[in-house]
């Protein structure tokens, strides 16, 4: 008997028996996709195992070490101190950004672990050539070129690996489901089966996921809810630096970032991203200012550049990269109203060097000073940094972890730092760093512009 047709929402994964213009579950419009419903008798049987029994929490053991190092310190930092056994980690990113390279390098760095690398996009010969180029040699690495879910689960049961890498989940299919590989029902069912197997057998699973044109993981949104950790590999393929960021982590913080550099022989860790982001910085040039943001527990110096030029049209153009557009427009309005900088008939462009996304208010003051520097065509001293949040009345407000930020600023050779006049707690400036305390945007502009 032919299975009935069902519709799946691409945002929340909700199933419904008929088509709606608006998803009845999450309220999104035009997100329902038609697919053949799988046979309910066969659904989930691939990962079915012995029934588990409820256990009192006081009887659960925590003596066994749950984490292990992946061999890459930057990846361990993002994961919260290492990979957790029995967890499922989803790694997403643009094509060619380095997802497969990162996971293959792990295979050569993890010691004493049995690894099964399941490739659905490459042949075993292609994977071997890439492993030789990266210098990956491991006697505990097993390679399987397969896309059928039943065969993959059988191989996992036979090999009994400690780590399983699925590259990628969009190529795997369950033969009991009529839709093609990469469809919503296939991705959802295959991921659920792999997750149940990982929890039951206790191996760590890294799953590569494709992204759509908006940059989100392709497939139902419920896919990100099912896994334990979601990592995004960011960066421009034209540049050598890559940033690994956690969008979800059940076993650690989501604020940490890992920085890598793409070289000929694979990805190299960048333990000091501040020096990397400031390398090649122009000296004594208007329109640039350095700030310090906190990414998790790590202070990172970032360079903010601004360009203000006369507009050739009746309407001024505003563009920002690395800073939220609405936040940038707010700062421009405050600068014009409270700082006395005329922005009429001028195009304004803001850019954060290195591909960083700054969503912390502590970068407001540096952004305002960079715009004012370009508008007046006057230079900010290259050894001056700025830290502070800007309010709508033009006041400079306090930020958290100021001493940690100042230590990073002083460590990299800066001699002056503009900070809010009113700070919460004691401020301890490192030796050789002069603090310039300001109350308003206007005071900050007069203090730093030559």
PDB file of N, CA, C and O in Angstrom, residues 252-301:
ATOM      1  N   UNK A 252      29.207  23.031  27.162  1.00  0.00           N
ATOM      2  CA  UNK A 252      30.132  24.140  27.327  1.00  0.00           C
ATOM      3  C   UNK A 252      29.518  25.446  26.876  1.00  0.00           C
ATOM      4  O   UNK A 252      28.326  25.532  26.553  1.00  0.00           O
ATOM      5  N   UNK A 253      30.347  26.480  26.834  1.00  0.00           N
ATOM      6  CA  UNK A 253      29.898  27.815  26.469  1.00  0.00           C
ATOM      7  C   UNK A 253      29.743  27.937  24.958  1.00  0.00           C
ATOM      8  O   UNK A 253      30.414  27.255  24.177  1.00  0.00           O
ATOM      9  N   UNK A 254      28.863  28.826  24.538  1.00  0.00           N
ATOM     10  CA  UNK A 254      28.682  29.113  23.114  1.00  0.00           C
ATOM     11  C   UNK A 254      29.363  30.424  22.722  1.00  0.00           C
ATOM     12  O   UNK A 254      29.178  30.891  21.599  1.00  0.00           O
ATOM     13  N   UNK A 255      30.139  30.999  23.634  1.00  0.00           N
ATOM     14  CA  UNK A 255      30.783  32.280  23.344  1.00  0.00           C
ATOM     15  C   UNK A 255      32.222  32.136  22.859  1.00  0.00           C
ATOM     16  O   UNK A 255      32.822  33.106  22.417  1.00  0.00           O
ATOM     17  N   UNK A 256      32.786  30.939  22.982  1.00  0.00           N
ATOM     18  CA  UNK A 256      34.171  30.740  22.598  1.00  0.00           C
ATOM     19  C   UNK A 256      34.314  30.672  21.075  1.00  0.00           C
ATOM     20  O   UNK A 256      33.402  30.233  20.374  1.00  0.00           O
ATOM     21  N   UNK A 257      35.472  31.083  20.580  1.00  0.00           N
ATOM     22  CA  UNK A 257      35.796  30.954  19.167  1.00  0.00           C
ATOM     23  C   UNK A 257      37.168  30.300  19.036  1.00  0.00           C
ATOM     24  O   UNK A 257      38.009  30.383  19.927  1.00  0.00           O
ATOM     25  N   UNK A 258      37.356  29.622  17.928  1.00  0.00           N
ATOM     26  CA  UNK A 258      38.648  29.061  17.579  1.00  0.00           C
ATOM     27  C   UNK A 258      39.115  29.658  16.269  1.00  0.00           C
ATOM     28  O   UNK A 258      38.317  29.814  15.337  1.00  0.00           O
ATOM     29  N   UNK A 259      40.380  30.005  16.178  1.00  0.00           N
ATOM     30  CA  UNK A 259      40.920  30.667  14.988  1.00  0.00           C
ATOM     31  C   UNK A 259      41.945  29.746  14.339  1.00  0.00           C
ATOM     32  O   UNK A 259      42.840  29.219  15.019  1.00  0.00           O
ATOM     33  N   UNK A 260      41.800  29.561  13.026  1.00  0.00           N
ATOM     34  CA  UNK A 260      42.703  28.712  12.253  1.00  0.00           C
ATOM     35  C   UNK A 260      43.192  29.481  11.031  1.00  0.00           C
ATOM     36  O   UNK A 260      42.544  30.428  10.575  1.00  0.00           O
ATOM     37  N   UNK A 261      44.310  29.027  10.518  1.00  0.00           N
ATOM     38  CA  UNK A 261      44.845  29.559   9.267  1.00  0.00           C
ATOM     39  C   UNK A 261      44.968  28.416   8.273  1.00  0.00           C
ATOM     40  O   UNK A 261      45.556  27.375   8.582  1.00  0.00           O
ATOM     41  N   UNK A 262      44.399  28.599   7.078  1.00  0.00           N
ATOM     42  CA  UNK A 262      44.448  27.573   6.049  1.00  0.00           C
ATOM     43  C   UNK A 262      45.784  27.657   5.315  1.00  0.00           C
ATOM     44  O   UNK A 262      46.102  28.669   4.694  1.00  0.00           O
ATOM     45  N   UNK A 263      46.567  26.577   5.417  1.00  0.00           N
ATOM     46  CA  UNK A 263      47.862  26.495   4.752  1.00  0.00           C
ATOM     47  C   UNK A 263      47.825  25.373   3.720  1.00  0.00           C
ATOM     48  O   UNK A 263      46.800  24.690   3.535  1.00  0.00           O
ATOM     49  N   UNK A 264      48.957  25.165   3.041  1.00  0.00           N
ATOM     50  CA  UNK A 264      49.016  24.132   2.011  1.00  0.00           C
ATOM     51  C   UNK A 264      48.836  22.734   2.594  1.00  0.00           C
ATOM     52  O   UNK A 264      48.289  21.846   1.939  1.00  0.00           O
ATOM     53  N   UNK A 265      49.290  22.536   3.803  1.00  0.00           N
ATOM     54  CA  UNK A 265      49.200  21.219   4.438  1.00  0.00           C
ATOM     55  C   UNK A 265      48.096  21.158   5.477  1.00  0.00           C
ATOM     56  O   UNK A 265      48.166  20.367   6.422  1.00  0.00           O
ATOM     57  N   UNK A 266      47.067  21.973   5.321  1.00  0.00           N
ATOM     58  CA  UNK A 266      45.907  21.905   6.202  1.00  0.00           C
ATOM     59  C   UNK A 266      45.749  23.126   7.082  1.00  0.00           C
ATOM     60  O   UNK A 266      46.337  24.187   6.843  1.00  0.00           O
ATOM     61  N   UNK A 267      44.937  22.962   8.112  1.00  0.00           N
ATOM     62  CA  UNK A 267      44.620  24.059   9.022  1.00  0.00           C
ATOM     63  C   UNK A 267      45.649  24.125  10.145  1.00  0.00           C
ATOM     64  O   UNK A 267      46.016  23.111  10.731  1.00  0.00           O
ATOM     65  N   UNK A 268      46.095  25.339  10.442  1.00  0.00           N
ATOM     66  CA  UNK A 268      47.021  25.580  11.538  1.00  0.00           C
ATOM     67  C   UNK A 268      46.333  26.438  12.589  1.00  0.00           C
ATOM     68  O   UNK A 268      45.604  27.382  12.269  1.00  0.00           O
ATOM     69  N   UNK A 269      46.566  26.103  13.849  1.00  0.00           N
ATOM     70  CA  UNK A 269      45.958  26.856  14.932  1.00  0.00           C
ATOM     71  C   UNK A 269      46.600  28.235  15.061  1.00  0.00           C
ATOM     72  O   UNK A 269      47.796  28.400  14.825  1.00  0.00           O
ATOM     73  N   UNK A 270      45.772  29.208  15.438  1.00  0.00           N
ATOM     74  CA  UNK A 270      46.255  30.563  15.720  1.00  0.00           C
ATOM     75  C   UNK A 270      45.988  30.823  17.195  1.00  0.00           C
ATOM     76  O   UNK A 270      44.897  31.258  17.579  1.00  0.00           O
ATOM     77  N   UNK A 271      46.960  30.537  18.063  1.00  0.00           N
ATOM     78  CA  UNK A 271      46.721  30.678  19.505  1.00  0.00           C
ATOM     79  C   UNK A 271      46.556  32.117  19.956  1.00  0.00           C
ATOM     80  O   UNK A 271      45.975  32.374  21.005  1.00  0.00           O
ATOM     81  N   UNK A 272      47.092  33.078  19.183  1.00  0.00           N
ATOM     82  CA  UNK A 272      46.969  34.495  19.545  1.00  0.00           C
ATOM     83  C   UNK A 272      46.260  35.235  18.420  1.00  0.00           C
ATOM     84  O   UNK A 272      46.893  35.818  17.544  1.00  0.00           O
ATOM     85  N   UNK A 273      44.925  35.225  18.414  1.00  0.00           N
ATOM     86  CA  UNK A 273      44.202  35.858  17.304  1.00  0.00           C
ATOM     87  C   UNK A 273      44.347  37.372  17.260  1.00  0.00           C
ATOM     88  O   UNK A 273      44.171  37.972  16.199  1.00  0.00           O
ATOM     89  N   UNK A 274      44.658  38.013  18.392  1.00  0.00           N
ATOM     90  CA  UNK A 274      44.803  39.468  18.384  1.00  0.00           C
ATOM     91  C   UNK A 274      45.934  39.898  17.464  1.00  0.00           C
ATOM     92  O   UNK A 274      45.794  40.839  16.670  1.00  0.00           O
ATOM     93  N   UNK A 275      47.085  39.234  17.558  1.00  0.00           N
ATOM     94  CA  UNK A 275      48.199  39.575  16.685  1.00  0.00           C
ATOM     95  C   UNK A 275      47.856  39.309  15.231  1.00  0.00           C
ATOM     96  O   UNK A 275      48.248  40.060  14.332  1.00  0.00           O
ATOM     97  N   UNK A 276      47.124  38.234  14.985  1.00  0.00           N
ATOM     98  CA  UNK A 276      46.721  37.916  13.617  1.00  0.00           C
ATOM     99  C   UNK A 276      45.796  38.981  13.044  1.00  0.00           C
ATOM    100  O   UNK A 276      45.956  39.421  11.904  1.00  0.00           O
ATOM    101  N   UNK A 277      44.817  39.417  13.840  1.00  0.00           N
ATOM    102  CA  UNK A 277      43.837  40.374  13.340  1.00  0.00           C
ATOM    103  C   UNK A 277      44.432  41.766  13.143  1.00  0.00           C
ATOM    104  O   UNK A 277      43.910  42.559  12.362  1.00  0.00           O
ATOM    105  N   UNK A 278      45.510  42.075  13.868  1.00  0.00           N
ATOM    106  CA  UNK A 278      46.128  43.400  13.745  1.00  0.00           C
ATOM    107  C   UNK A 278      47.307  43.415  12.789  1.00  0.00           C
ATOM    108  O   UNK A 278      47.901  44.471  12.560  1.00  0.00           O
ATOM    109  N   UNK A 279      47.679  42.263  12.239  1.00  0.00           N
ATOM    110  CA  UNK A 279      48.819  42.223  11.326  1.00  0.00           C
ATOM    111  C   UNK A 279      48.482  42.976  10.040  1.00  0.00           C
ATOM    112  O   UNK A 279      47.379  42.864   9.502  1.00  0.00           O
ATOM    113  N   UNK A 280      49.425  43.761   9.544  1.00  0.00           N
ATOM    114  CA  UNK A 280      49.205  44.543   8.332  1.00  0.00           C
ATOM    115  C   UNK A 280      48.381  45.793   8.542  1.00  0.00           C
ATOM    116  O   UNK A 280      47.920  46.403   7.575  1.00  0.00           O
ATOM    117  N   UNK A 281      48.192  46.192   9.817  1.00  0.00           N
ATOM    118  CA  UNK A 281      47.371  47.374  10.105  1.00  0.00           C
ATOM    119  C   UNK A 281      48.075  48.637   9.629  1.00  0.00           C
ATOM    120  O   UNK A 281      49.261  48.841   9.884  1.00  0.00           O
ATOM    121  N   UNK A 282      47.380  49.522   8.921  1.00  0.00           N
ATOM    122  CA  UNK A 282      48.010  50.766   8.455  1.00  0.00           C
ATOM    123  C   UNK A 282      48.302  51.706   9.613  1.00  0.00           C
ATOM    124  O   UNK A 282      47.490  51.849  10.533  1.00  0.00           O
ATOM    125  N   UNK A 283      49.457  52.330   9.586  1.00  0.00           N
ATOM    126  CA  UNK A 283      49.853  53.252  10.635  1.00  0.00           C
ATOM    127  C   UNK A 283      49.589  54.700  10.211  1.00  0.00           C
ATOM    128  O   UNK A 283      49.810  55.045   9.044  1.00  0.00           O
ATOM    129  N   UNK A 284      49.097  55.492  11.159  1.00  0.00           N
ATOM    130  CA  UNK A 284      48.846  56.913  10.926  1.00  0.00           C
ATOM    131  C   UNK A 284      47.936  57.142   9.718  1.00  0.00           C
ATOM    132  O   UNK A 284      48.199  57.973   8.864  1.00  0.00           O
ATOM    133  N   UNK A 285      46.863  56.361   9.688  1.00  0.00           N
ATOM    134  CA  UNK A 285      45.882  56.500   8.614  1.00  0.00           C
ATOM    135  C   UNK A 285      44.525  56.822   9.234  1.00  0.00           C
ATOM    136  O   UNK A 285      44.122  56.173  10.220  1.00  0.00           O
ATOM    137  N   UNK A 286      43.790  57.806   8.735  1.00  0.00           N
ATOM    138  CA  UNK A 286      42.490  58.145   9.311  1.00  0.00           C
ATOM    139  C   UNK A 286      41.456  57.052   9.047  1.00  0.00           C
ATOM    140  O   UNK A 286      41.538  56.321   8.063  1.00  0.00           O
ATOM    141  N   UNK A 287      40.485  56.955   9.945  1.00  0.00           N
ATOM    142  CA  UNK A 287      39.383  56.027   9.750  1.00  0.00           C
ATOM    143  C   UNK A 287      39.603  54.655  10.332  1.00  0.00           C
ATOM    144  O   UNK A 287      38.917  53.710   9.933  1.00  0.00           O
ATOM    145  N   UNK A 288      40.511  54.498  11.279  1.00  0.00           N
ATOM    146  CA  UNK A 288      40.739  53.185  11.893  1.00  0.00           C
ATOM    147  C   UNK A 288      40.938  53.335  13.389  1.00  0.00           C
ATOM    148  O   UNK A 288      41.546  54.306  13.852  1.00  0.00           O
ATOM    149  N   UNK A 289      40.405  52.377  14.147  1.00  0.00           N
ATOM    150  CA  UNK A 289      40.539  52.380  15.597  1.00  0.00           C
ATOM    151  C   UNK A 289      40.469  50.939  16.089  1.00  0.00           C
ATOM    152  O   UNK A 289      39.766  50.110  15.505  1.00  0.00           O
ATOM    153  N   UNK A 290      41.173  50.630  17.167  1.00  0.00           N
ATOM    154  CA  UNK A 290      41.254  49.281  17.720  1.00  0.00           C
ATOM    155  C   UNK A 290      40.448  49.211  18.999  1.00  0.00           C
ATOM    156  O   UNK A 290      40.473  50.144  19.823  1.00  0.00           O
ATOM    157  N   UNK A 291      39.731  48.108  19.187  1.00  0.00           N
ATOM    158  CA  UNK A 291      38.983  47.869  20.406  1.00  0.00           C
ATOM    159  C   UNK A 291      39.285  46.469  20.907  1.00  0.00           C
ATOM    160  O   UNK A 291      39.950  45.677  20.215  1.00  0.00           O
ATOM    161  N   UNK A 292      38.803  46.142  22.096  1.00  0.00           N
ATOM    162  CA  UNK A 292      39.006  44.821  22.680  1.00  0.00           C
ATOM    163  C   UNK A 292      37.646  44.243  23.056  1.00  0.00           C
ATOM    164  O   UNK A 292      36.898  44.862  23.829  1.00  0.00           O
ATOM    165  N   UNK A 293      37.330  43.081  22.510  1.00  0.00           N
ATOM    166  CA  UNK A 293      36.076  42.393  22.810  1.00  0.00           C
ATOM    167  C   UNK A 293      36.399  41.084  23.514  1.00  0.00           C
ATOM    168  O   UNK A 293      37.514  40.569  23.426  1.00  0.00           O
ATOM    169  N   UNK A 294      35.408  40.554  24.213  1.00  0.00           N
ATOM    170  CA  UNK A 294      35.570  39.290  24.926  1.00  0.00           C
ATOM    171  C   UNK A 294      34.809  38.206  24.159  1.00  0.00           C
ATOM    172  O   UNK A 294      33.595  38.292  23.990  1.00  0.00           O
ATOM    173  N   UNK A 295      35.529  37.209  23.675  1.00  0.00           N
ATOM    174  CA  UNK A 295      34.926  36.052  23.013  1.00  0.00           C
ATOM    175  C   UNK A 295      35.034  34.881  23.967  1.00  0.00           C
ATOM    176  O   UNK A 295      36.058  34.223  24.066  1.00  0.00           O
ATOM    177  N   UNK A 296      33.952  34.626  24.723  1.00  0.00           N
ATOM    178  CA  UNK A 296      33.995  33.597  25.747  1.00  0.00           C
ATOM    179  C   UNK A 296      34.831  34.059  26.915  1.00  0.00           C
ATOM    180  O   UNK A 296      34.464  34.974  27.648  1.00  0.00           O
ATOM    181  N   UNK A 297      35.984  33.433  27.110  1.00  0.00           N
ATOM    182  CA  UNK A 297      36.912  33.838  28.165  1.00  0.00           C
ATOM    183  C   UNK A 297      38.156  34.487  27.587  1.00  0.00           C
ATOM    184  O   UNK A 297      39.086  34.790  28.332  1.00  0.00           O
ATOM    185  N   UNK A 298      38.195  34.703  26.291  1.00  0.00           N
ATOM    186  CA  UNK A 298      39.398  35.188  25.614  1.00  0.00           C
ATOM    187  C   UNK A 298      39.213  36.624  25.154  1.00  0.00           C
ATOM    188  O   UNK A 298      38.272  36.929  24.425  1.00  0.00           O
ATOM    189  N   UNK A 299      40.096  37.547  25.585  1.00  0.00           N
ATOM    190  CA  UNK A 299      40.047  38.909  25.038  1.00  0.00           C
ATOM    191  C   UNK A 299      40.695  38.946  23.659  1.00  0.00           C
ATOM    192  O   UNK A 299      41.776  38.384  23.453  1.00  0.00           O
ATOM    193  N   UNK A 300      40.035  39.603  22.727  1.00  0.00           N
ATOM    194  CA  UNK A 300      40.513  39.665  21.339  1.00  0.00           C
ATOM    195  C   UNK A 300      40.503  41.115  20.891  1.00  0.00           C
ATOM    196  O   UNK A 300      39.485  41.810  21.023  1.00  0.00           O
ATOM    197  N   UNK A 301      41.625  41.574  20.360  1.00  0.00           N
ATOM    198  CA  UNK A 301      41.694  42.917  19.798  1.00  0.00           C
ATOM    199  C   UNK A 301      41.224  42.883  18.352  1.00  0.00           C
ATOM    200  O   UNK A 301      41.620  42.008  17.574  1.00  0.00           O
TER     201      UNK A 301
END
